[in-house]
Amino acid sequence: HDSVYGVGDNVEYGDIFDVMGSGGGEGPANTNQQVSSFSGHFNPVGKNNLSWLTDAYITTGQNGTTYRIYVYDTPRLVEGRRYALKVEKDAQRTYWISARGKLTDHWSTNSVEVHWGQWQQSLGYSLLLDTTPGSPYGRQDSGIVLGRTFGDEESKVYITPIARSGTGTNIYFDVVVFRGVATNNVAPEVELTASTNTVAVGAPVTFTANAFDANSDALSYYWDFSDAQFGPNSSTVTRTFAQAGEYLVRVEVSDMRGGKTTKHLVVTVGSPTSMRISGFVVDTFGNPVRDARVSGFVQALGVL
């Protein structure tokens, strides 16, 4: 799913980026796209509890506003900057949106973290939210990647990181917040095309999402290439594939206020030996499941 709300699991010490989870002190950079065990910083909720990240450096999200937040794993706060964004979910819970700069895996460098602050079931601290529950990457891809809208359909809260820039402690993300129901809102219309559907290994292919929004809303673009890679928040992406295979390329176009449309196509790279599965994902009543993704593997069976 592209969101997380309702029933879920609470994993004690489950924030893999935080000192109070499995993050440790300062250390080497990440390699092989794995989360480093040396993140070295409490999340912004903890820093706020300790009065290190005071309320003066935190902003509160309002409807239809774009906010700039800087990476908070920095040794010094700069006056006038904001290092976390708070958005109310309900009477008990508040979303905390933030970003780290010391982690160098491709998820952390292109996404914002989402926490619930202190509430009745957080035992005085916070909870890291996995915004892609059920993915094969566990909590490594828990953040909201650039261009993707995190939608809380229960509370009608929509959060979209739209841009990233800067280097070192000057890295920042621009994040759009919408709250409530947009009157007469309709989802964007999208056509997805590729410059070619068959390409050699290492050769470039360009993907274009032609989108139209009847409400004239600004749009964001989230790309998923089914190989743990993603693209910029842009209607056009050019990339290469390093291994042969059949790649499901998926684009999700969002109006950032609850309307979104997903399109996909398959690109054949080189001479693949992969297999295909097909079918439908339904709930216990036979109804289609929205935003469901399927991943798996084929296990060879020996015959005695």
Short mmCIF file of C-alpha atoms in Angstrom, two decimals:
data_model
loop_
_atom_site.label_atom_id
_atom_site.label_comp_id
_atom_site.label_asym_id
_atom_site.label_seq_id
_atom_site.Cartn_x
_atom_site.Cartn_y
_atom_site.Cartn_z
CA HIS A 1 0.00 0.00 0.00
CA ASP A 2 1.03 3.64 -0.40
CA SER A 3 -0.04 4.61 3.09
CA VAL A 4 -0.30 3.33 6.63
CA TYR A 5 -3.31 3.89 8.83
CA GLY A 6 -5.71 1.76 10.83
CA VAL A 7 -4.59 -1.52 12.38
CA GLY A 8 -0.83 -2.18 12.45
CA ASP A 9 2.04 -3.65 14.47
CA ASN A 10 3.99 -1.77 17.12
CA VAL A 11 7.60 -3.01 17.08
CA GLU A 12 9.53 -2.14 20.24
CA TYR A 13 12.82 -0.41 19.40
CA GLY A 14 11.71 -0.61 15.79
CA ASP A 15 12.99 2.77 14.56
CA ILE A 16 16.04 1.51 12.66
CA PHE A 17 17.39 5.04 12.13
CA ASP A 18 17.17 6.28 15.71
CA VAL A 19 19.50 5.96 18.71
CA MET A 20 16.58 4.46 20.63
CA GLY A 21 16.04 1.89 17.88
CA SER A 22 19.04 0.28 16.25
CA GLY A 23 20.91 3.45 15.20
CA GLY A 24 24.21 4.02 16.96
CA GLY A 25 26.85 6.72 17.22
CA GLU A 26 28.81 8.47 14.48
CA GLY A 27 30.39 6.15 11.96
CA PRO A 28 31.06 5.35 8.31
CA ALA A 29 28.67 6.01 5.47
CA ASN A 30 26.25 3.40 4.19
CA THR A 31 27.17 0.89 1.49
CA ASN A 32 25.17 -1.51 -0.65
CA GLN A 33 21.95 0.45 -0.02
CA GLN A 34 21.79 -0.81 3.56
CA VAL A 35 20.80 1.35 6.50
CA SER A 36 23.86 2.32 8.49
CA SER A 37 23.98 1.38 12.16
CA PHE A 38 25.71 4.70 12.79
CA SER A 39 22.99 7.30 12.26
CA GLY A 40 24.01 8.92 15.53
CA HIS A 41 20.98 11.14 16.21
CA PHE A 42 17.67 10.96 18.02
CA ASN A 43 14.70 11.67 15.78
CA PRO A 44 13.19 15.19 16.08
CA VAL A 45 10.63 14.08 18.66
CA GLY A 46 13.43 12.96 20.97
CA LYS A 47 15.46 16.10 20.31
CA ASN A 48 12.40 18.18 21.13
CA ASN A 49 11.88 16.22 24.36
CA LEU A 50 15.48 17.03 25.30
CA SER A 51 14.96 20.74 24.47
CA TRP A 52 17.72 20.59 21.86
CA LEU A 53 15.35 21.06 18.92
CA THR A 54 13.03 23.65 20.45
CA ASP A 55 9.63 24.67 19.10
CA ALA A 56 11.23 27.73 17.47
CA TYR A 57 12.83 25.39 14.92
CA ILE A 58 9.66 23.37 14.23
CA THR A 59 6.78 24.43 11.99
CA THR A 60 3.12 23.36 12.05
CA GLY A 61 1.46 22.35 8.78
CA GLN A 62 -1.59 24.16 7.48
CA ASN A 63 -3.81 23.33 4.52
CA GLY A 64 -2.42 24.02 1.05
CA THR A 65 1.00 25.26 2.15
CA THR A 66 4.52 24.34 1.08
CA TYR A 67 7.13 24.06 3.84
CA ARG A 68 10.92 23.88 3.72
CA ILE A 69 12.59 21.64 6.29
CA TYR A 70 16.33 21.11 6.69
CA VAL A 71 18.04 17.88 7.72
CA TYR A 72 18.03 17.71 11.50
CA ASP A 73 21.07 15.47 12.07
CA THR A 74 23.29 18.51 12.26
CA PRO A 75 25.61 19.70 15.07
CA ARG A 76 24.33 23.27 14.90
CA LEU A 77 20.91 24.82 14.35
CA VAL A 78 20.65 27.86 12.10
CA GLU A 79 18.31 30.60 13.25
CA GLY A 80 15.29 31.00 10.98
CA ARG A 81 15.41 27.45 9.63
CA ARG A 82 12.88 24.75 10.38
CA TYR A 83 14.02 21.17 11.00
CA ALA A 84 10.69 19.37 11.43
CA LEU A 85 7.11 19.74 10.26
CA LYS A 86 4.16 18.80 12.49
CA VAL A 87 0.74 17.94 11.05
CA GLU A 88 -2.16 17.01 13.33
CA LYS A 89 -3.77 13.63 12.65
CA ASP A 90 -6.41 13.52 15.40
CA ALA A 91 -6.96 14.49 19.04
CA GLN A 92 -4.13 12.19 20.17
CA ARG A 93 -1.62 11.91 17.36
CA THR A 94 0.54 14.30 15.37
CA TYR A 95 2.65 13.52 12.30
CA TRP A 96 6.26 14.68 12.49
CA ILE A 97 7.91 15.06 9.07
CA SER A 98 11.70 15.30 8.95
CA ALA A 99 14.82 14.34 7.00
CA ARG A 100 18.32 13.05 7.71
CA GLY A 101 21.48 14.02 5.88
CA LYS A 102 24.06 11.60 7.27
CA LEU A 103 22.44 8.44 5.89
CA THR A 104 23.51 7.91 2.30
CA ASP A 105 21.36 4.98 1.16
CA HIS A 106 19.21 5.99 -1.81
CA TRP A 107 15.96 5.83 0.17
CA SER A 108 17.12 8.11 2.98
CA THR A 109 18.65 10.65 0.62
CA ASN A 110 15.44 10.95 -1.40
CA SER A 111 12.71 10.72 1.19
CA VAL A 112 11.38 12.25 4.39
CA GLU A 113 10.77 10.32 7.62
CA VAL A 114 7.34 10.13 9.20
CA HIS A 115 6.78 9.71 12.95
CA TRP A 116 3.91 9.95 15.35
CA GLY A 117 4.90 12.05 18.30
CA GLN A 118 4.15 11.24 21.92
CA TRP A 119 0.71 9.77 22.45
CA GLN A 120 -1.04 7.22 24.64
CA GLN A 121 0.55 4.12 23.07
CA SER A 122 4.04 5.47 22.36
CA LEU A 123 5.28 5.10 25.96
CA GLY A 124 6.51 8.69 26.07
CA TYR A 125 8.55 8.75 22.90
CA SER A 126 7.61 8.29 19.23
CA LEU A 127 6.77 5.77 16.51
CA LEU A 128 8.43 5.55 13.10
CA LEU A 129 5.76 4.90 10.46
CA ASP A 130 6.48 2.56 7.57
CA THR A 131 4.66 4.27 4.70
CA THR A 132 5.23 1.24 2.43
CA PRO A 133 4.09 -1.64 4.64
CA GLY A 134 4.63 -5.11 3.26
CA SER A 135 7.44 -4.14 0.89
CA PRO A 136 10.40 -6.54 0.56
CA TYR A 137 12.72 -3.85 1.99
CA GLY A 138 11.28 -3.78 5.49
CA ARG A 139 11.67 -0.36 7.11
CA GLN A 140 14.55 0.75 4.91
CA ASP A 141 12.02 2.32 2.52
CA SER A 142 9.72 3.58 5.27
CA GLY A 143 9.92 7.26 4.25
CA ILE A 144 7.93 9.22 1.68
CA VAL A 145 9.95 9.35 -1.54
CA LEU A 146 10.05 12.54 -3.61
CA GLY A 147 6.88 13.03 -5.63
CA ARG A 148 4.81 10.47 -3.70
CA THR A 149 1.78 11.54 -1.69
CA PHE A 150 1.29 9.97 1.72
CA GLY A 151 -2.47 9.86 2.23
CA ASP A 152 -4.19 9.31 5.56
CA GLU A 153 -7.72 8.64 4.35
CA GLU A 154 -9.08 8.38 7.89
CA SER A 155 -8.02 11.90 8.86
CA LYS A 156 -7.85 13.32 5.32
CA VAL A 157 -4.23 14.38 5.66
CA TYR A 158 -2.01 14.43 2.55
CA ILE A 159 1.76 14.99 2.68
CA THR A 160 3.98 15.24 -0.42
CA PRO A 161 7.72 15.97 -0.61
CA ILE A 162 8.15 17.76 -3.94
CA ALA A 163 11.80 18.84 -4.03
CA ARG A 164 15.23 18.26 -2.48
CA SER A 165 18.32 20.44 -2.76
CA GLY A 166 21.50 21.51 -0.99
CA THR A 167 24.51 19.62 0.36
CA GLY A 168 25.78 18.60 3.79
CA THR A 169 23.93 20.31 6.64
CA ASN A 170 22.26 22.61 4.08
CA ILE A 171 20.16 19.82 2.53
CA TYR A 172 16.48 20.63 2.58
CA PHE A 173 13.15 19.24 1.38
CA ASP A 174 10.08 21.18 0.25
CA VAL A 175 6.92 19.49 1.51
CA VAL A 176 3.30 20.21 0.58
CA VAL A 177 0.51 19.65 3.11
CA PHE A 178 -3.22 19.38 2.43
CA ARG A 179 -5.90 18.68 5.01
CA GLY A 180 -9.60 17.90 4.66
CA VAL A 181 -11.76 16.98 1.68
CA ALA A 182 -11.20 18.93 -1.55
CA THR A 183 -14.64 19.84 -2.93
CA ASN A 184 -15.43 18.39 -6.35
CA ASN A 185 -11.89 17.07 -6.67
CA VAL A 186 -11.16 14.59 -9.46
CA ALA A 187 -8.05 12.49 -9.99
CA PRO A 188 -5.62 13.42 -12.80
CA GLU A 189 -5.84 11.81 -16.21
CA VAL A 190 -2.55 10.15 -17.19
CA GLU A 191 -1.02 8.54 -20.28
CA LEU A 192 2.31 6.74 -19.79
CA THR A 193 4.63 6.13 -22.75
CA ALA A 194 8.19 4.88 -23.27
CA SER A 195 10.64 5.78 -26.03
CA THR A 196 10.98 2.02 -26.55
CA ASN A 197 9.59 -1.08 -24.89
CA THR A 198 12.62 -3.18 -25.82
CA VAL A 199 16.09 -1.95 -24.96
CA ALA A 200 19.62 -3.34 -24.61
CA VAL A 201 21.27 -3.61 -21.21
CA GLY A 202 22.80 -0.23 -20.35
CA ALA A 203 20.98 1.66 -23.11
CA PRO A 204 18.82 4.67 -22.17
CA VAL A 205 15.05 4.67 -22.30
CA THR A 206 12.82 7.70 -21.66
CA PHE A 207 9.49 7.49 -19.88
CA THR A 208 6.89 10.25 -20.17
CA ALA A 209 3.73 10.74 -18.12
CA ASN A 210 1.36 13.06 -19.95
CA ALA A 211 -1.04 14.23 -17.25
CA PHE A 212 -4.07 16.52 -17.15
CA ASP A 213 -5.94 17.71 -14.07
CA ALA A 214 -9.49 19.00 -14.51
CA ASN A 215 -9.18 21.08 -11.32
CA SER A 216 -5.96 22.70 -12.56
CA ASP A 217 -4.13 21.41 -9.48
CA ALA A 218 -0.35 21.23 -9.37
CA LEU A 219 0.80 17.63 -9.83
CA SER A 220 3.56 15.46 -8.39
CA TYR A 221 5.13 12.38 -9.98
CA TYR A 222 6.38 9.26 -8.22
CA TRP A 223 8.26 6.67 -10.29
CA ASP A 224 8.78 3.01 -9.36
CA PHE A 225 10.89 0.85 -11.68
CA SER A 226 10.44 -2.44 -9.76
CA ASP A 227 14.19 -2.64 -9.05
CA ALA A 228 14.35 -0.57 -5.84
CA GLN A 229 15.10 2.55 -7.89
CA PHE A 230 12.95 5.62 -8.38
CA GLY A 231 12.99 8.81 -10.40
CA PRO A 232 12.72 12.55 -9.74
CA ASN A 233 9.48 14.43 -9.24
CA SER A 234 9.15 15.02 -12.95
CA SER A 235 6.81 14.08 -15.79
CA THR A 236 9.77 12.74 -17.80
CA VAL A 237 12.51 10.35 -16.67
CA THR A 238 15.43 8.85 -18.62
CA ARG A 239 17.36 5.94 -17.15
CA THR A 240 19.27 2.77 -17.98
CA PHE A 241 18.96 -0.77 -16.63
CA ALA A 242 22.11 -2.65 -15.67
CA GLN A 243 20.64 -6.16 -15.82
CA ALA A 244 18.48 -8.04 -18.26
CA GLY A 245 14.88 -8.50 -17.22
CA GLU A 246 11.27 -7.47 -17.68
CA TYR A 247 10.73 -4.31 -15.64
CA LEU A 248 7.34 -3.06 -14.56
CA VAL A 249 7.58 0.73 -14.73
CA ARG A 250 4.95 2.47 -12.66
CA VAL A 251 4.16 6.16 -12.30
CA GLU A 252 1.81 7.58 -9.70
CA VAL A 253 0.53 11.08 -10.46
CA SER A 254 -0.99 12.94 -7.54
CA ASP A 255 -2.79 16.26 -7.16
CA MET A 256 -1.46 16.19 -3.57
CA ARG A 257 -4.96 16.55 -2.11
CA GLY A 258 -6.36 13.02 -2.35
CA GLY A 259 -6.64 12.47 -6.08
CA LYS A 260 -4.10 10.21 -7.75
CA THR A 261 -3.83 7.99 -10.81
CA THR A 262 -1.41 5.13 -11.42
CA LYS A 263 -0.26 3.84 -14.80
CA HIS A 264 2.26 1.17 -15.69
CA LEU A 265 3.98 -0.51 -18.61
CA VAL A 266 6.56 -3.27 -19.08
CA VAL A 267 10.01 -2.74 -20.59
CA THR A 268 12.09 -5.69 -21.77
CA VAL A 269 15.80 -5.20 -21.17
CA GLY A 270 18.27 -7.50 -22.94
CA SER A 271 17.34 -11.18 -23.10
CA PRO A 272 15.59 -11.90 -19.81
CA THR A 273 15.04 -15.33 -18.30
CA SER A 274 12.47 -14.06 -15.80
CA MET A 275 8.94 -15.41 -15.40
CA ARG A 276 5.60 -13.61 -15.15
CA ILE A 277 2.68 -13.94 -12.79
CA SER A 278 -0.74 -12.42 -13.35
CA GLY A 279 -4.03 -12.14 -11.54
CA PHE A 280 -6.05 -9.89 -9.25
CA VAL A 281 -5.66 -8.82 -5.62
CA VAL A 282 -8.97 -8.84 -3.77
CA ASP A 283 -10.13 -8.67 -0.17
CA THR A 284 -12.09 -11.39 1.67
CA PHE A 285 -15.29 -10.13 0.01
CA GLY A 286 -13.87 -10.29 -3.51
CA ASN A 287 -13.46 -6.53 -3.89
CA PRO A 288 -10.36 -5.11 -5.63
CA VAL A 289 -7.70 -3.83 -3.22
CA ARG A 290 -6.56 -0.31 -3.96
CA ASP A 291 -2.81 0.36 -4.32
CA ALA A 292 -1.84 -3.24 -3.60
CA ARG A 293 1.57 -4.38 -4.80
CA VAL A 294 2.76 -7.94 -5.23
CA SER A 295 6.33 -9.16 -4.83
CA GLY A 296 7.61 -12.68 -4.51
CA PHE A 297 9.98 -15.34 -5.71
CA VAL A 298 9.89 -18.66 -7.50
CA GLN A 299 11.28 -21.63 -5.62
CA ALA A 300 12.52 -24.59 -7.59
CA LEU A 301 11.02 -27.86 -6.39
CA GLY A 302 13.07 -31.05 -6.54
CA VAL A 303 11.42 -34.34 -7.48
CA LEU A 304 12.57 -37.53 -5.79
#
